[in-house]
Structure formats: C-alpha cells, structure tokens
Amino acid sequence: MTSHAENTKRIAKNTLMLYVRMLFSMLVSLYTSRVMLNTLGVEDYGIYNVVGGFVAMFSLISGSLSASSSRFLTFELGKGNMERLKETFSTSLLIHVVLAGIVFILAESVGVWFLNTRMTIPAERLYAANWVFQASVFSFIFNLFSTPYNASIVAHERMNTFAYIGIVDVVLRLLAVLFIANSSWKFDRLIIYSLLLFAIAILLQCIYLLYCKVNFEECQWRFCFCKECWKEMSSFAGWNFIGSSSSIFKDQGVNILLNLIIGPVINAARGIAISVNLAICAFANNFMVALNPQITKSYASNDRGYMFSLVERGARFSFYIVFMLALPIMLETNFVLTLWLGNFPNHTTNFVRLILCLSLCDILSNTLITLQLATGKIRNYQIAVGGLQLMNFPLSYICLKIGLPPESTLMVAILISLSSLALRLAFLHNMVGLPIKQYLCNVCVNVIFIAIIASVCPILVYYNMHEGWLRFITVTFISLINVGAVVYFIGCNKSERKFIQNKTFIAKMKLRR
C-alpha cells in the first residue's frame, strides 16, 4: 500500500510536470490570442469564438460520459482489478464511438440549421462560418475518441506524458497561427485556421492512441460490451448529464445569448476575457489534474481521513495559486489588455475582472465535485446542484432582455456558484460525512481572510500611483510577495510549511550540484 507521504510527493512531482506544460501553454496562448485578434479582426475573431462555442455545446452529450469514463477507470485502477479495468476501457471506447455518430447526426442537422438561420453572423461571412463549424465538429468528434485514452493516462498518473503531448499541441497551434499571420498566399484566414486545428486534432488522437496501446495493458482494445459496466457507467453518466448541461449552458449557452441579443463583437470581448482566465486558472487546473486521482483512489480504499485532507488542501491551494496571479491582473486589467492587444472591444475589462472572480468562487468547489463523482452516487446531487446551475441560462436571458449590461450574466453566475458550494457541502456531509464546519473554517474562512489581508498593500499602491509601467511592475511585485508571504505564514499550517521548506531545500541542493 502506498504511503500518504509517497502520494504527496507524487502529487507534487506530477503538478510540477503539468506546470512546465502550463507555463509554456500560457505564454503561447497569450501571444496567439493577440496575433489572431489582429489577423482576423474583431468580427471574425468573435465569429470563431461563438461558432466554436456552439459546437462545444455538443459536449452537453459527451461531457457526462467523459466524466463517467474517467471516474470508473480511476476507481478500478485503485481497486487493482485488471480484468474489470479492461472491460471498463473497452466498453467506454465503444460508447464513445456510438456517441460520435450521434453528435455527427445532430451537428449536421440541428447544428447547420441553427447556424444558418438563427445566429447573428454577417451574410458575407456566413460561408466562412460554415467552414469553421464543420472543422470544429470533426475536431470535436476526434477529441471524443481520445477521451478514454486521456482518462487512462490521468488514472495512471503519467503526468509527464500528459505534459509532453500538451506541449506538442501548443507548438502545433503556434505554428498554425504564425502561418496564418505571415503567409503571403491569398486565402480566407478564418477557414484555413479552422482546418489547421482540425488536422492537429487528428494528429494528437493518433499520439494518444499509440502511447496508451504501448504502455497500458487495458488499452488493447477488443470488441467487448460488458453489460454490468454499461449499466453502471450509463447510470452515472445519465445523472451527470444534468451537471454537464448546466456547465455548457452557463458558458456556451450564455455566449450564444450574447450573440443573439447583442452581436459578435461582444463575443470577441468575452472570448478575450476567457483566454486570460484560462491562462491564469491553468495553474490550479493542472494541480487538480494531479490531485484528482488520489481523491478517487483514497475513496476506493476507504481512507476517509486522508481523503478529507486532500479535499481541503486541494481547495485552499487551488485558490491561493489563482489568487496570487489574478490579483495584479484584476487591478491592472486595462493596462495589461492595452499592452497585450493594443485595441480591444468594449466591456472586455469588466469581463476579465468578473470572470476571474467567478473562477475564484468555482475553485472552492473543485475538490468537492471530484469527491462527489468518486462516490458514484450522484442522482440527488445532480438534480439539486445541476438544476440550480441550469438557472444561469434563463436568469441571464432575463437580465439581457430587461436591458441590464452584458456583465450582469457573470454576476448571476457568481451568485449561483456560491449557492452551489453550499449545496455541495450539505450533500457530501450526508453522503460521506464531510465535516461542514471544518471545511468552512479551514477553507472558506481561510481563503477570504487571506484574500483581504493580501489585497490591502497592492490596492493602496494602485490608487496612489499613476497608470504606467512603474505602477504595473510595483503592483505585480507587491502582489506576488504579499500573497506569497500571507499564504505561507497565515494560510499554511505547520506541516505544510515544513513540506515547503523541505522542497525548497532539496531544490537548492540540486542547483548547487
């Protein structure tokens, strides 16, 4: 049986590998977003975001099954039952093949109709929008095929492989953007860019397939339909469908609402804000990718004490990571956007700040969601929490229809996110005995106190200096130092500080060598 100390070291190592990938991805993403905005223009950039987002709504169907595959593969690996693991993988892959066919039929019927008759797209760009749609659909289908393979890599905690393939993906996307921006050939840049991304999706699918077939015994696909596996996975996926639906409607559904009521320019503003948010939250997301398998495996082995400590620490440290990076961006949003993009659409500044606030709220629920999925008992949970989150769409529609600004859609999302956190705590307390008072004290009160204390100095500097490079550098430096110090001395307990000291000492010794 692997010790808790070894598990902690594995999480730290896996997180480090994912951070290497993430840092590279973030830098490239910020650069390519600027290049694509300047190359395509605000209108085409908005069209690409809303059409790609519309195709992503088909993950309404796939998202629940993807979560189901990941949960059951990790769970069976934690149990150590290889035969059952093989049956689970083969059944999962077969389900995703069938699902790909369903998505194709829906996309080529309902999707094409909605794109051409209901979405707000200039007539002269409708032809290009249809190309983007088709490329996005087929990219989505190929990504569906890779889902069980991705889940196997994560379940086995091969984060170095996950990181290397991610870097390959980022490099290929960068080359595609540079080609579009600098090519002297005459072509529709929006169409060619979408086709290049489709080609990259095919290549990555082949890489995932070959790696898993070589390294994991259960990934040797055979035509196998395990009725028991299917029953468990479909039941899990069926109820998880509510949660997947709520997430899609909150993001892509509201994005389409903004397009229908306001137009593609507001989609460009929201797309820029989402790019900033994804770059910052990638730090916490990669930490969670490394942590999630341990939460599921500790539940499978009935190690409740360790499981609860992972849930609390995961929530706290995810918040610390994102807050440290988000604080200077939220203060200096206008300067950063001007430096990054030059000109940017109206509402972008407010979108960036509000989306970062929303992410900080959502982060407090991430480990709770993992724990809930690990139990496999999600029917009542999804009805309550998923039903609440589905209210994002109608409430956002009401806000826009009565004339409130587009920022109101994110304010609605923040309120629902906090309400969902309270519901998740109540359900997990009843299901696995999660101590609510302990979680509120160790996580929620902790991060609120840290955020308030750490924000004082950066805010004072921000309001007492003139906008420019000097203020930006000063605010960023003070924010990083202040948040880091407050987290270390107040946010961390004694054992966590000792762990950080040991890791720092080991890193120094390696550098000296």
Short mmCIF file of C-alpha atoms in Angstrom, two decimals:
data_model
loop_
_atom_site.label_atom_id
_atom_site.label_comp_id
_atom_site.label_asym_id
_atom_site.label_seq_id
_atom_site.Cartn_x
_atom_site.Cartn_y
_atom_site.Cartn_z
CA MET A 1 0.00 0.00 0.00
CA THR A 2 1.49 3.37 -0.98
CA SER A 3 2.05 5.71 1.99
CA HIS A 4 0.48 9.14 2.29
CA ALA A 5 3.94 10.75 2.16
CA GLU A 6 4.70 8.99 -1.15
CA ASN A 7 1.32 10.05 -2.52
CA THR A 8 2.05 13.65 -1.53
CA LYS A 9 5.44 13.50 -3.28
CA ARG A 10 3.77 12.04 -6.38
CA ILE A 11 1.19 14.83 -6.42
CA ALA A 12 3.96 17.44 -6.10
CA LYS A 13 6.01 15.82 -8.90
CA ASN A 14 3.01 15.48 -11.20
CA THR A 15 1.97 19.05 -10.51
CA LEU A 16 5.47 20.27 -11.38
CA MET A 17 5.37 18.46 -14.72
CA LEU A 18 1.98 19.93 -15.54
CA TYR A 19 3.19 23.41 -14.55
CA VAL A 20 6.00 23.18 -17.12
CA ARG A 21 3.40 22.44 -19.76
CA MET A 22 1.08 25.11 -18.44
CA LEU A 23 3.68 27.91 -18.32
CA PHE A 24 4.63 27.23 -21.92
CA SER A 25 0.96 26.98 -22.94
CA MET A 26 0.08 30.21 -21.16
CA LEU A 27 2.81 32.25 -22.83
CA VAL A 28 1.96 30.87 -26.26
CA SER A 29 -1.79 31.32 -25.69
CA LEU A 30 -1.43 34.97 -24.73
CA TYR A 31 0.72 35.61 -27.79
CA THR A 32 -1.50 33.72 -30.23
CA SER A 33 -4.67 35.43 -28.93
CA ARG A 34 -3.18 38.81 -29.77
CA VAL A 35 -1.95 37.68 -33.19
CA MET A 36 -5.29 36.08 -34.08
CA LEU A 37 -7.27 39.15 -32.98
CA ASN A 38 -5.09 41.39 -35.15
CA THR A 39 -5.02 38.94 -38.07
CA LEU A 40 -8.71 38.01 -38.16
CA GLY A 41 -10.15 41.29 -36.88
CA VAL A 42 -12.69 41.72 -34.09
CA GLU A 43 -15.65 40.44 -36.14
CA ASP A 44 -14.01 37.22 -37.44
CA TYR A 45 -12.47 36.58 -34.01
CA GLY A 46 -15.94 36.87 -32.49
CA ILE A 47 -17.39 34.55 -35.16
CA TYR A 48 -14.70 31.94 -34.45
CA ASN A 49 -15.40 32.09 -30.71
CA VAL A 50 -19.18 31.85 -30.95
CA VAL A 51 -19.24 29.13 -33.67
CA GLY A 52 -16.59 27.08 -31.87
CA GLY A 53 -18.52 27.60 -28.66
CA PHE A 54 -21.74 26.46 -30.32
CA VAL A 55 -20.06 23.20 -31.39
CA ALA A 56 -18.73 22.83 -27.84
CA MET A 57 -22.36 22.74 -26.70
CA PHE A 58 -22.49 19.21 -28.12
CA SER A 59 -20.33 18.24 -25.14
CA LEU A 60 -23.68 18.53 -23.41
CA ILE A 61 -23.99 14.94 -24.67
CA SER A 62 -20.37 13.83 -24.30
CA GLY A 63 -19.34 15.56 -21.09
CA SER A 64 -21.28 13.28 -18.79
CA LEU A 65 -19.88 10.13 -20.42
CA SER A 66 -16.35 11.52 -20.36
CA ALA A 67 -16.61 12.13 -16.61
CA SER A 68 -18.04 8.63 -16.25
CA SER A 69 -15.08 7.07 -18.11
CA SER A 70 -12.55 8.96 -16.02
CA ARG A 71 -14.23 8.05 -12.74
CA PHE A 72 -14.62 4.33 -13.42
CA LEU A 73 -11.15 3.83 -14.91
CA THR A 74 -9.52 5.56 -11.91
CA PHE A 75 -11.76 3.68 -9.47
CA GLU A 76 -10.98 0.25 -10.95
CA LEU A 77 -7.26 1.09 -11.04
CA GLY A 78 -7.49 1.96 -7.34
CA LYS A 79 -9.16 -1.42 -6.73
CA GLY A 80 -6.42 -3.23 -8.67
CA ASN A 81 -8.80 -5.39 -10.73
CA MET A 82 -7.12 -5.64 -14.16
CA GLU A 83 -9.81 -7.73 -15.88
CA ARG A 84 -12.52 -5.35 -14.77
CA LEU A 85 -10.32 -2.43 -15.86
CA LYS A 86 -10.01 -3.92 -19.37
CA GLU A 87 -13.78 -4.38 -19.61
CA THR A 88 -14.36 -0.81 -18.42
CA PHE A 89 -11.97 0.66 -21.00
CA SER A 90 -13.34 -1.34 -23.95
CA THR A 91 -16.94 -0.56 -23.02
CA SER A 92 -16.07 3.13 -22.59
CA LEU A 93 -14.40 3.31 -26.01
CA LEU A 94 -17.34 1.59 -27.70
CA ILE A 95 -19.75 4.03 -26.07
CA HIS A 96 -17.71 6.99 -27.32
CA VAL A 97 -17.69 5.63 -30.88
CA VAL A 98 -21.51 5.41 -30.81
CA LEU A 99 -21.67 8.85 -29.23
CA ALA A 100 -19.52 10.30 -32.02
CA GLY A 101 -22.10 9.09 -34.55
CA ILE A 102 -24.93 10.73 -32.59
CA VAL A 103 -23.03 14.03 -32.38
CA PHE A 104 -22.36 13.95 -36.13
CA ILE A 105 -26.06 13.46 -36.95
CA LEU A 106 -27.19 16.23 -34.60
CA ALA A 107 -24.49 18.65 -35.75
CA GLU A 108 -25.24 18.15 -39.45
CA SER A 109 -28.97 18.62 -38.95
CA VAL A 110 -29.89 20.82 -35.98
CA GLY A 111 -26.46 22.47 -35.86
CA VAL A 112 -26.33 23.54 -39.51
CA TRP A 113 -29.92 24.81 -39.36
CA PHE A 114 -29.30 26.89 -36.22
CA LEU A 115 -26.03 28.34 -37.56
CA ASN A 116 -27.56 29.48 -40.84
CA THR A 117 -30.95 30.70 -39.64
CA ARG A 118 -30.69 31.83 -36.02
CA MET A 119 -27.18 33.07 -35.21
CA THR A 120 -26.16 36.70 -35.72
CA ILE A 121 -23.44 36.46 -38.37
CA PRO A 122 -22.88 38.95 -41.24
CA ALA A 123 -24.15 37.50 -44.52
CA GLU A 124 -20.80 37.89 -46.26
CA ARG A 125 -19.08 35.77 -43.54
CA LEU A 126 -21.70 33.01 -43.33
CA TYR A 127 -19.77 30.86 -45.82
CA ALA A 128 -16.63 31.06 -43.68
CA ALA A 129 -18.68 30.40 -40.53
CA ASN A 130 -19.94 27.13 -42.07
CA TRP A 131 -16.36 26.01 -42.73
CA VAL A 132 -15.44 26.83 -39.13
CA PHE A 133 -18.48 24.87 -37.98
CA GLN A 134 -17.59 21.74 -39.98
CA ALA A 135 -13.95 21.82 -38.91
CA SER A 136 -14.99 22.29 -35.27
CA VAL A 137 -17.48 19.40 -35.47
CA PHE A 138 -14.91 16.93 -36.82
CA SER A 139 -12.26 18.15 -34.36
CA PHE A 140 -14.76 17.58 -31.59
CA ILE A 141 -15.51 14.05 -32.84
CA PHE A 142 -11.82 13.11 -32.96
CA ASN A 143 -11.33 14.53 -29.46
CA LEU A 144 -14.20 12.29 -28.34
CA PHE A 145 -12.26 9.21 -29.44
CA SER A 146 -9.28 10.25 -27.31
CA THR A 147 -11.30 10.65 -24.10
CA PRO A 148 -10.84 7.08 -22.74
CA TYR A 149 -7.11 7.26 -23.60
CA ASN A 150 -6.73 10.61 -21.81
CA ALA A 151 -8.57 9.18 -18.82
CA SER A 152 -6.16 6.21 -18.73
CA ILE A 153 -3.10 8.48 -18.74
CA VAL A 154 -4.52 10.55 -15.87
CA ALA A 155 -5.65 7.46 -13.94
CA HIS A 156 -2.12 6.03 -14.15
CA GLU A 157 -0.78 9.48 -13.14
CA ARG A 158 1.58 9.67 -16.12
CA MET A 159 1.59 13.45 -15.98
CA ASN A 160 4.94 13.75 -17.76
CA THR A 161 3.38 12.21 -20.87
CA PHE A 162 0.30 14.37 -20.48
CA ALA A 163 2.59 17.42 -20.27
CA TYR A 164 4.73 16.47 -23.29
CA ILE A 165 1.72 15.83 -25.53
CA GLY A 166 0.22 19.12 -24.34
CA ILE A 167 3.41 20.94 -25.34
CA VAL A 168 3.28 19.32 -28.79
CA ASP A 169 -0.32 20.55 -29.11
CA VAL A 170 0.66 24.10 -28.15
CA VAL A 171 3.63 24.19 -30.54
CA LEU A 172 1.48 23.00 -33.45
CA ARG A 173 -1.17 25.61 -32.66
CA LEU A 174 1.51 28.29 -32.52
CA LEU A 175 2.84 27.22 -35.93
CA ALA A 176 -0.70 27.35 -37.32
CA VAL A 177 -1.18 30.90 -36.02
CA LEU A 178 2.21 32.06 -37.37
CA PHE A 179 1.39 30.58 -40.77
CA ILE A 180 -1.97 32.36 -40.87
CA ALA A 181 -0.48 35.67 -39.76
CA ASN A 182 2.60 35.71 -42.00
CA SER A 183 1.66 33.80 -45.13
CA SER A 184 1.75 35.78 -48.37
CA TRP A 185 -0.76 33.44 -50.03
CA LYS A 186 -4.26 34.70 -50.63
CA PHE A 187 -6.86 32.67 -48.73
CA ASP A 188 -9.62 33.08 -46.18
CA ARG A 189 -7.62 33.11 -42.96
CA LEU A 190 -10.56 32.11 -40.76
CA ILE A 191 -11.29 29.00 -42.86
CA ILE A 192 -7.67 27.84 -43.13
CA TYR A 193 -7.06 28.37 -39.41
CA SER A 194 -10.02 26.15 -38.50
CA LEU A 195 -8.84 23.44 -40.92
CA LEU A 196 -5.33 23.51 -39.44
CA LEU A 197 -6.78 22.99 -35.96
CA PHE A 198 -8.74 20.00 -37.31
CA ALA A 199 -5.51 18.47 -38.67
CA ILE A 200 -3.84 18.97 -35.27
CA ALA A 201 -6.76 17.20 -33.54
CA ILE A 202 -6.26 14.12 -35.79
CA LEU A 203 -2.50 14.02 -35.11
CA LEU A 204 -2.94 14.27 -31.33
CA GLN A 205 -5.54 11.50 -31.36
CA CYS A 206 -3.02 9.22 -33.06
CA ILE A 207 -0.34 10.09 -30.47
CA TYR A 208 -2.66 9.33 -27.53
CA LEU A 209 -3.75 6.04 -29.09
CA LEU A 210 -0.22 4.80 -29.83
CA TYR A 211 1.14 5.74 -26.39
CA CYS A 212 -1.69 4.05 -24.49
CA LYS A 213 -1.55 0.88 -26.61
CA VAL A 214 2.18 0.54 -25.93
CA ASN A 215 2.15 1.38 -22.20
CA PHE A 216 -1.18 0.29 -20.71
CA GLU A 217 -2.40 -3.29 -20.78
CA GLU A 218 -6.08 -2.34 -20.53
CA CYS A 219 -5.87 -0.12 -23.64
CA GLN A 220 -5.53 -3.05 -26.04
CA TRP A 221 -8.99 -2.54 -27.45
CA ARG A 222 -11.22 -5.51 -28.07
CA PHE A 223 -14.86 -5.64 -29.05
CA CYS A 224 -16.28 -6.04 -25.59
CA PHE A 225 -19.61 -4.91 -24.26
CA CYS A 226 -19.81 -5.53 -20.52
CA LYS A 227 -23.47 -5.20 -19.56
CA GLU A 228 -22.64 -4.52 -15.92
CA CYS A 229 -20.06 -1.84 -16.85
CA TRP A 230 -22.52 -0.29 -19.27
CA LYS A 231 -25.25 -0.21 -16.65
CA GLU A 232 -23.04 1.46 -14.05
CA MET A 233 -21.47 3.92 -16.47
CA SER A 234 -24.72 4.86 -18.19
CA SER A 235 -26.47 5.38 -14.86
CA PHE A 236 -23.63 7.58 -13.66
CA ALA A 237 -23.48 9.45 -16.99
CA GLY A 238 -27.25 9.85 -17.15
CA TRP A 239 -27.42 11.72 -13.86
CA ASN A 240 -24.16 13.56 -14.55
CA PHE A 241 -25.80 14.80 -17.76
CA ILE A 242 -27.61 17.41 -15.66
CA GLY A 243 -24.32 18.78 -14.34
CA SER A 244 -22.71 18.76 -17.79
CA SER A 245 -25.73 20.55 -19.22
CA SER A 246 -25.60 23.26 -16.58
CA SER A 247 -21.89 23.87 -17.24
CA ILE A 248 -22.38 24.10 -21.00
CA PHE A 249 -25.39 26.43 -20.72
CA LYS A 250 -23.53 28.63 -18.23
CA ASP A 251 -20.60 29.11 -20.64
CA GLN A 252 -21.52 28.46 -24.27
CA GLY A 253 -25.27 28.95 -23.84
CA VAL A 254 -24.80 32.43 -22.38
CA ASN A 255 -22.23 33.15 -25.11
CA ILE A 256 -24.87 32.39 -27.75
CA LEU A 257 -27.40 34.54 -25.88
CA LEU A 258 -24.96 37.46 -26.06
CA ASN A 259 -24.56 36.83 -29.80
CA LEU A 260 -28.33 36.70 -30.45
CA ILE A 261 -29.17 39.78 -28.36
CA ILE A 262 -26.06 41.98 -28.80
CA GLY A 263 -23.84 40.63 -31.62
CA PRO A 264 -20.44 39.05 -32.43
CA VAL A 265 -18.35 41.96 -31.08
CA ILE A 266 -19.42 41.17 -27.51
CA ASN A 267 -18.41 37.53 -28.17
CA ALA A 268 -14.92 38.79 -29.03
CA ALA A 269 -14.77 40.69 -25.71
CA ARG A 270 -15.90 37.61 -23.80
CA GLY A 271 -13.51 35.40 -25.76
CA ILE A 272 -10.55 37.62 -24.79
CA ALA A 273 -11.62 37.53 -21.13
CA ILE A 274 -11.91 33.74 -21.24
CA SER A 275 -8.38 33.49 -22.73
CA VAL A 276 -6.98 35.49 -19.80
CA ASN A 277 -8.95 33.39 -17.33
CA LEU A 278 -7.85 30.08 -18.87
CA ALA A 279 -4.20 31.16 -18.78
CA ILE A 280 -4.38 32.02 -15.07
CA CYS A 281 -6.60 29.13 -13.97
CA ALA A 282 -4.39 26.63 -15.81
CA PHE A 283 -2.10 26.70 -12.75
CA ALA A 284 -4.89 25.46 -10.47
CA ASN A 285 -6.36 23.14 -13.10
CA ASN A 286 -3.05 21.33 -13.55
CA PHE A 287 -2.76 20.99 -9.77
CA MET A 288 -6.24 19.42 -9.74
CA VAL A 289 -5.37 17.01 -12.58
CA ALA A 290 -2.55 15.68 -10.39
CA LEU A 291 -4.71 15.62 -7.24
CA ASN A 292 -7.99 14.14 -8.55
CA PRO A 293 -6.80 10.52 -8.99
CA GLN A 294 -5.61 10.48 -5.38
CA ILE A 295 -9.00 11.64 -4.10
CA THR A 296 -10.79 8.92 -6.09
CA LYS A 297 -8.29 6.22 -5.08
CA SER A 298 -8.46 7.20 -1.39
CA TYR A 299 -12.25 6.89 -1.56
CA ALA A 300 -11.96 3.49 -3.27
CA SER A 301 -9.62 2.29 -0.48
CA ASN A 302 -11.91 3.82 2.21
CA ASP A 303 -9.17 6.09 3.59
CA ARG A 304 -11.56 8.84 4.74
CA GLY A 305 -9.14 10.92 6.84
CA TYR A 306 -6.63 11.28 4.02
CA MET A 307 -9.45 11.89 1.53
CA PHE A 308 -10.87 14.81 3.55
CA SER A 309 -7.41 16.35 3.98
CA LEU A 310 -6.85 16.17 0.19
CA VAL A 311 -10.22 17.83 -0.45
CA GLU A 312 -9.48 20.71 1.94
CA ARG A 313 -5.88 21.25 0.90
CA GLY A 314 -6.74 20.99 -2.77
CA ALA A 315 -9.40 23.70 -2.46
CA ARG A 316 -7.17 26.02 -0.43
CA PHE A 317 -4.05 25.72 -2.55
CA SER A 318 -6.00 26.00 -5.81
CA PHE A 319 -7.45 29.28 -4.52
CA TYR A 320 -4.01 30.52 -3.39
CA ILE A 321 -2.46 29.77 -6.77
CA VAL A 322 -5.15 31.53 -8.80
CA PHE A 323 -5.49 34.47 -6.40
CA MET A 324 -1.74 35.17 -6.45
CA LEU A 325 -1.86 35.54 -10.24
CA ALA A 326 -5.33 37.08 -10.53
CA LEU A 327 -4.86 39.94 -8.03
CA PRO A 328 -2.41 42.04 -10.13
CA ILE A 329 -4.38 41.27 -13.30
CA MET A 330 -7.67 42.39 -11.71
CA LEU A 331 -6.06 45.65 -10.56
CA GLU A 332 -4.16 46.38 -13.77
CA THR A 333 -6.64 44.89 -16.25
CA ASN A 334 -6.81 47.93 -18.54
CA PHE A 335 -3.03 48.31 -18.71
CA VAL A 336 -2.49 44.59 -19.37
CA LEU A 337 -5.10 44.48 -22.14
CA THR A 338 -3.65 47.60 -23.79
CA LEU A 339 -0.13 46.18 -23.57
CA TRP A 340 -1.25 42.77 -24.83
CA LEU A 341 -3.77 43.66 -27.56
CA GLY A 342 -3.44 47.38 -28.23
CA ASN A 343 -7.10 47.95 -29.05
CA PHE A 344 -9.80 45.74 -27.57
CA PRO A 345 -13.64 45.69 -27.60
CA ASN A 346 -15.79 47.46 -25.03
CA HIS A 347 -16.72 45.50 -21.89
CA THR A 348 -13.50 43.44 -22.06
CA THR A 349 -12.04 44.96 -18.87
CA ASN A 350 -15.16 44.24 -16.81
CA PHE A 351 -15.47 40.75 -18.32
CA VAL A 352 -11.90 39.88 -17.30
CA ARG A 353 -12.39 41.03 -13.70
CA LEU A 354 -15.74 39.31 -13.26
CA ILE A 355 -14.65 36.03 -14.88
CA LEU A 356 -11.64 35.89 -12.55
CA CYS A 357 -13.94 36.48 -9.55
CA LEU A 358 -16.20 33.69 -10.82
CA SER A 359 -13.23 31.32 -11.15
CA LEU A 360 -12.14 32.05 -7.58
CA CYS A 361 -15.66 31.10 -6.42
CA ASP A 362 -15.78 27.97 -8.59
CA ILE A 363 -12.36 26.79 -7.40
CA LEU A 364 -13.69 26.25 -3.86
CA SER A 365 -15.97 23.53 -5.27
CA ASN A 366 -13.50 21.66 -7.49
CA THR A 367 -12.34 19.07 -4.96
CA LEU A 368 -15.90 18.67 -3.69
CA ILE A 369 -17.03 17.79 -7.23
CA THR A 370 -14.23 15.21 -7.53
CA LEU A 371 -15.23 13.63 -4.22
CA GLN A 372 -18.89 13.56 -5.20
CA LEU A 373 -18.10 11.87 -8.52
CA ALA A 374 -15.86 9.37 -6.72
CA THR A 375 -18.83 8.10 -4.70
CA GLY A 376 -20.75 7.21 -7.88
CA LYS A 377 -23.98 8.20 -6.09
CA ILE A 378 -24.88 11.38 -7.88
CA ARG A 379 -28.60 11.28 -8.70
CA ASN A 380 -29.96 13.56 -5.97
CA TYR A 381 -26.84 15.70 -6.06
CA GLN A 382 -27.14 16.39 -9.79
CA ILE A 383 -30.86 17.08 -9.58
CA ALA A 384 -30.29 19.72 -6.89
CA VAL A 385 -26.91 21.28 -7.82
CA GLY A 386 -27.23 20.78 -11.59
CA GLY A 387 -30.77 22.14 -11.50
CA LEU A 388 -29.59 25.23 -9.63
CA GLN A 389 -26.76 25.85 -12.10
CA LEU A 390 -29.13 25.48 -15.05
CA MET A 391 -30.73 28.70 -13.81
CA ASN A 392 -27.71 30.58 -15.22
CA PHE A 393 -29.25 30.49 -18.69
CA PRO A 394 -32.81 31.76 -18.03
CA LEU A 395 -31.67 34.34 -15.46
CA SER A 396 -29.02 35.67 -17.87
CA TYR A 397 -31.67 35.87 -20.60
CA ILE A 398 -33.96 37.87 -18.30
CA CYS A 399 -31.13 40.23 -17.36
CA LEU A 400 -30.26 40.93 -21.01
CA LYS A 401 -33.90 41.29 -22.06
CA ILE A 402 -34.70 43.90 -19.39
CA GLY A 403 -31.75 45.98 -20.54
CA LEU A 404 -29.06 45.17 -17.99
CA PRO A 405 -25.45 45.27 -19.28
CA PRO A 406 -23.77 42.06 -20.50
CA GLU A 407 -21.70 41.98 -17.29
CA SER A 408 -24.89 41.05 -15.44
CA THR A 409 -24.62 37.49 -16.86
CA LEU A 410 -21.40 36.97 -14.89
CA MET A 411 -22.87 38.45 -11.71
CA VAL A 412 -25.66 35.88 -11.96
CA ALA A 413 -23.04 33.13 -12.39
CA ILE A 414 -21.13 34.26 -9.27
CA LEU A 415 -24.26 34.17 -7.08
CA ILE A 416 -25.21 30.72 -8.37
CA SER A 417 -21.65 29.43 -7.88
CA LEU A 418 -21.69 30.39 -4.18
CA SER A 419 -25.14 28.86 -3.72
CA SER A 420 -23.94 25.64 -5.39
CA LEU A 421 -20.99 25.47 -2.98
CA ALA A 422 -23.40 25.45 -0.02
CA LEU A 423 -25.46 22.66 -1.60
CA ARG A 424 -22.40 20.52 -2.35
CA LEU A 425 -21.26 20.76 1.27
CA ALA A 426 -24.69 19.66 2.51
CA PHE A 427 -24.81 16.65 0.17
CA LEU A 428 -21.29 15.46 0.95
CA HIS A 429 -21.89 15.81 4.67
CA ASN A 430 -24.85 13.44 4.39
CA MET A 431 -23.17 11.02 1.97
CA VAL A 432 -19.57 10.63 3.17
CA GLY A 433 -19.56 12.52 6.46
CA LEU A 434 -17.65 15.57 5.22
CA PRO A 435 -17.36 17.90 8.26
CA ILE A 436 -19.02 21.15 7.09
CA LYS A 437 -17.82 23.38 9.95
CA GLN A 438 -14.27 22.14 9.49
CA TYR A 439 -14.41 22.79 5.73
CA LEU A 440 -15.88 26.28 6.20
CA CYS A 441 -13.24 27.14 8.78
CA ASN A 442 -10.21 25.52 7.12
CA VAL A 443 -11.11 26.54 3.56
CA CYS A 444 -13.72 29.28 3.13
CA VAL A 445 -12.86 31.48 6.12
CA ASN A 446 -9.18 30.85 5.48
CA VAL A 447 -9.17 31.98 1.85
CA ILE A 448 -11.42 35.01 2.50
CA PHE A 449 -9.11 36.17 5.30
CA ILE A 450 -6.03 35.59 3.14
CA ALA A 451 -7.58 37.49 0.21
CA ILE A 452 -8.49 40.52 2.36
CA ILE A 453 -5.12 40.77 4.14
CA ALA A 454 -3.07 40.19 1.00
CA SER A 455 -5.02 42.75 -1.08
CA VAL A 456 -4.51 45.78 1.17
CA CYS A 457 -0.99 46.81 0.11
CA PRO A 458 -1.46 46.23 -3.67
CA ILE A 459 -4.73 48.23 -3.63
CA LEU A 460 -3.10 51.14 -1.76
CA VAL A 461 -0.25 51.20 -4.30
CA TYR A 462 -2.72 51.01 -7.21
CA TYR A 463 -4.73 54.04 -6.07
CA ASN A 464 -1.70 56.16 -5.15
CA MET A 465 0.30 55.85 -8.38
CA HIS A 466 -0.36 56.93 -11.96
CA GLU A 467 -1.06 54.29 -14.60
CA GLY A 468 2.01 53.07 -16.44
CA TRP A 469 4.88 50.61 -16.40
CA LEU A 470 6.13 51.68 -12.97
CA ARG A 471 2.75 51.12 -11.30
CA PHE A 472 2.21 47.83 -13.13
CA ILE A 473 5.59 46.43 -12.07
CA THR A 474 5.18 47.69 -8.49
CA VAL A 475 1.64 46.33 -8.12
CA THR A 476 2.63 42.97 -9.60
CA PHE A 477 5.74 42.63 -7.43
CA ILE A 478 3.97 43.63 -4.21
CA SER A 479 1.00 41.38 -5.03
CA LEU A 480 3.17 38.30 -5.55
CA ILE A 481 5.32 38.93 -2.48
CA ASN A 482 2.39 39.89 -0.27
CA VAL A 483 0.15 36.97 -1.26
CA GLY A 484 3.04 34.51 -1.03
CA ALA A 485 4.03 35.73 2.46
CA VAL A 486 0.46 35.80 3.81
CA VAL A 487 -0.27 32.32 2.43
CA TYR A 488 2.94 30.89 3.90
CA PHE A 489 2.70 32.42 7.38
CA ILE A 490 -1.09 32.50 7.84
CA GLY A 491 -2.67 30.23 5.24
CA CYS A 492 -0.45 27.18 5.73
CA ASN A 493 -0.35 25.03 8.83
CA LYS A 494 2.89 23.80 10.45
CA SER A 495 3.16 20.57 8.43
CA GLU A 496 2.54 22.40 5.14
CA ARG A 497 5.23 24.97 5.94
CA LYS A 498 7.65 22.16 6.76
CA PHE A 499 6.84 20.43 3.46
CA ILE A 500 7.52 23.68 1.54
CA GLN A 501 10.80 24.19 3.43
CA ASN A 502 11.94 20.66 2.60
CA LYS A 503 11.10 21.05 -1.07
CA THR A 504 12.91 24.40 -1.18
CA PHE A 505 15.98 22.87 0.49
CA ILE A 506 16.03 19.95 -1.98
CA ALA A 507 15.71 22.36 -4.93
CA LYS A 508 18.65 24.44 -3.62
CA MET A 509 20.83 21.34 -3.20
CA LYS A 510 20.10 20.26 -6.78
CA LEU A 511 21.00 23.73 -8.08
CA ARG A 512 24.34 23.65 -6.21
CA ARG A 513 25.19 20.32 -7.81
#
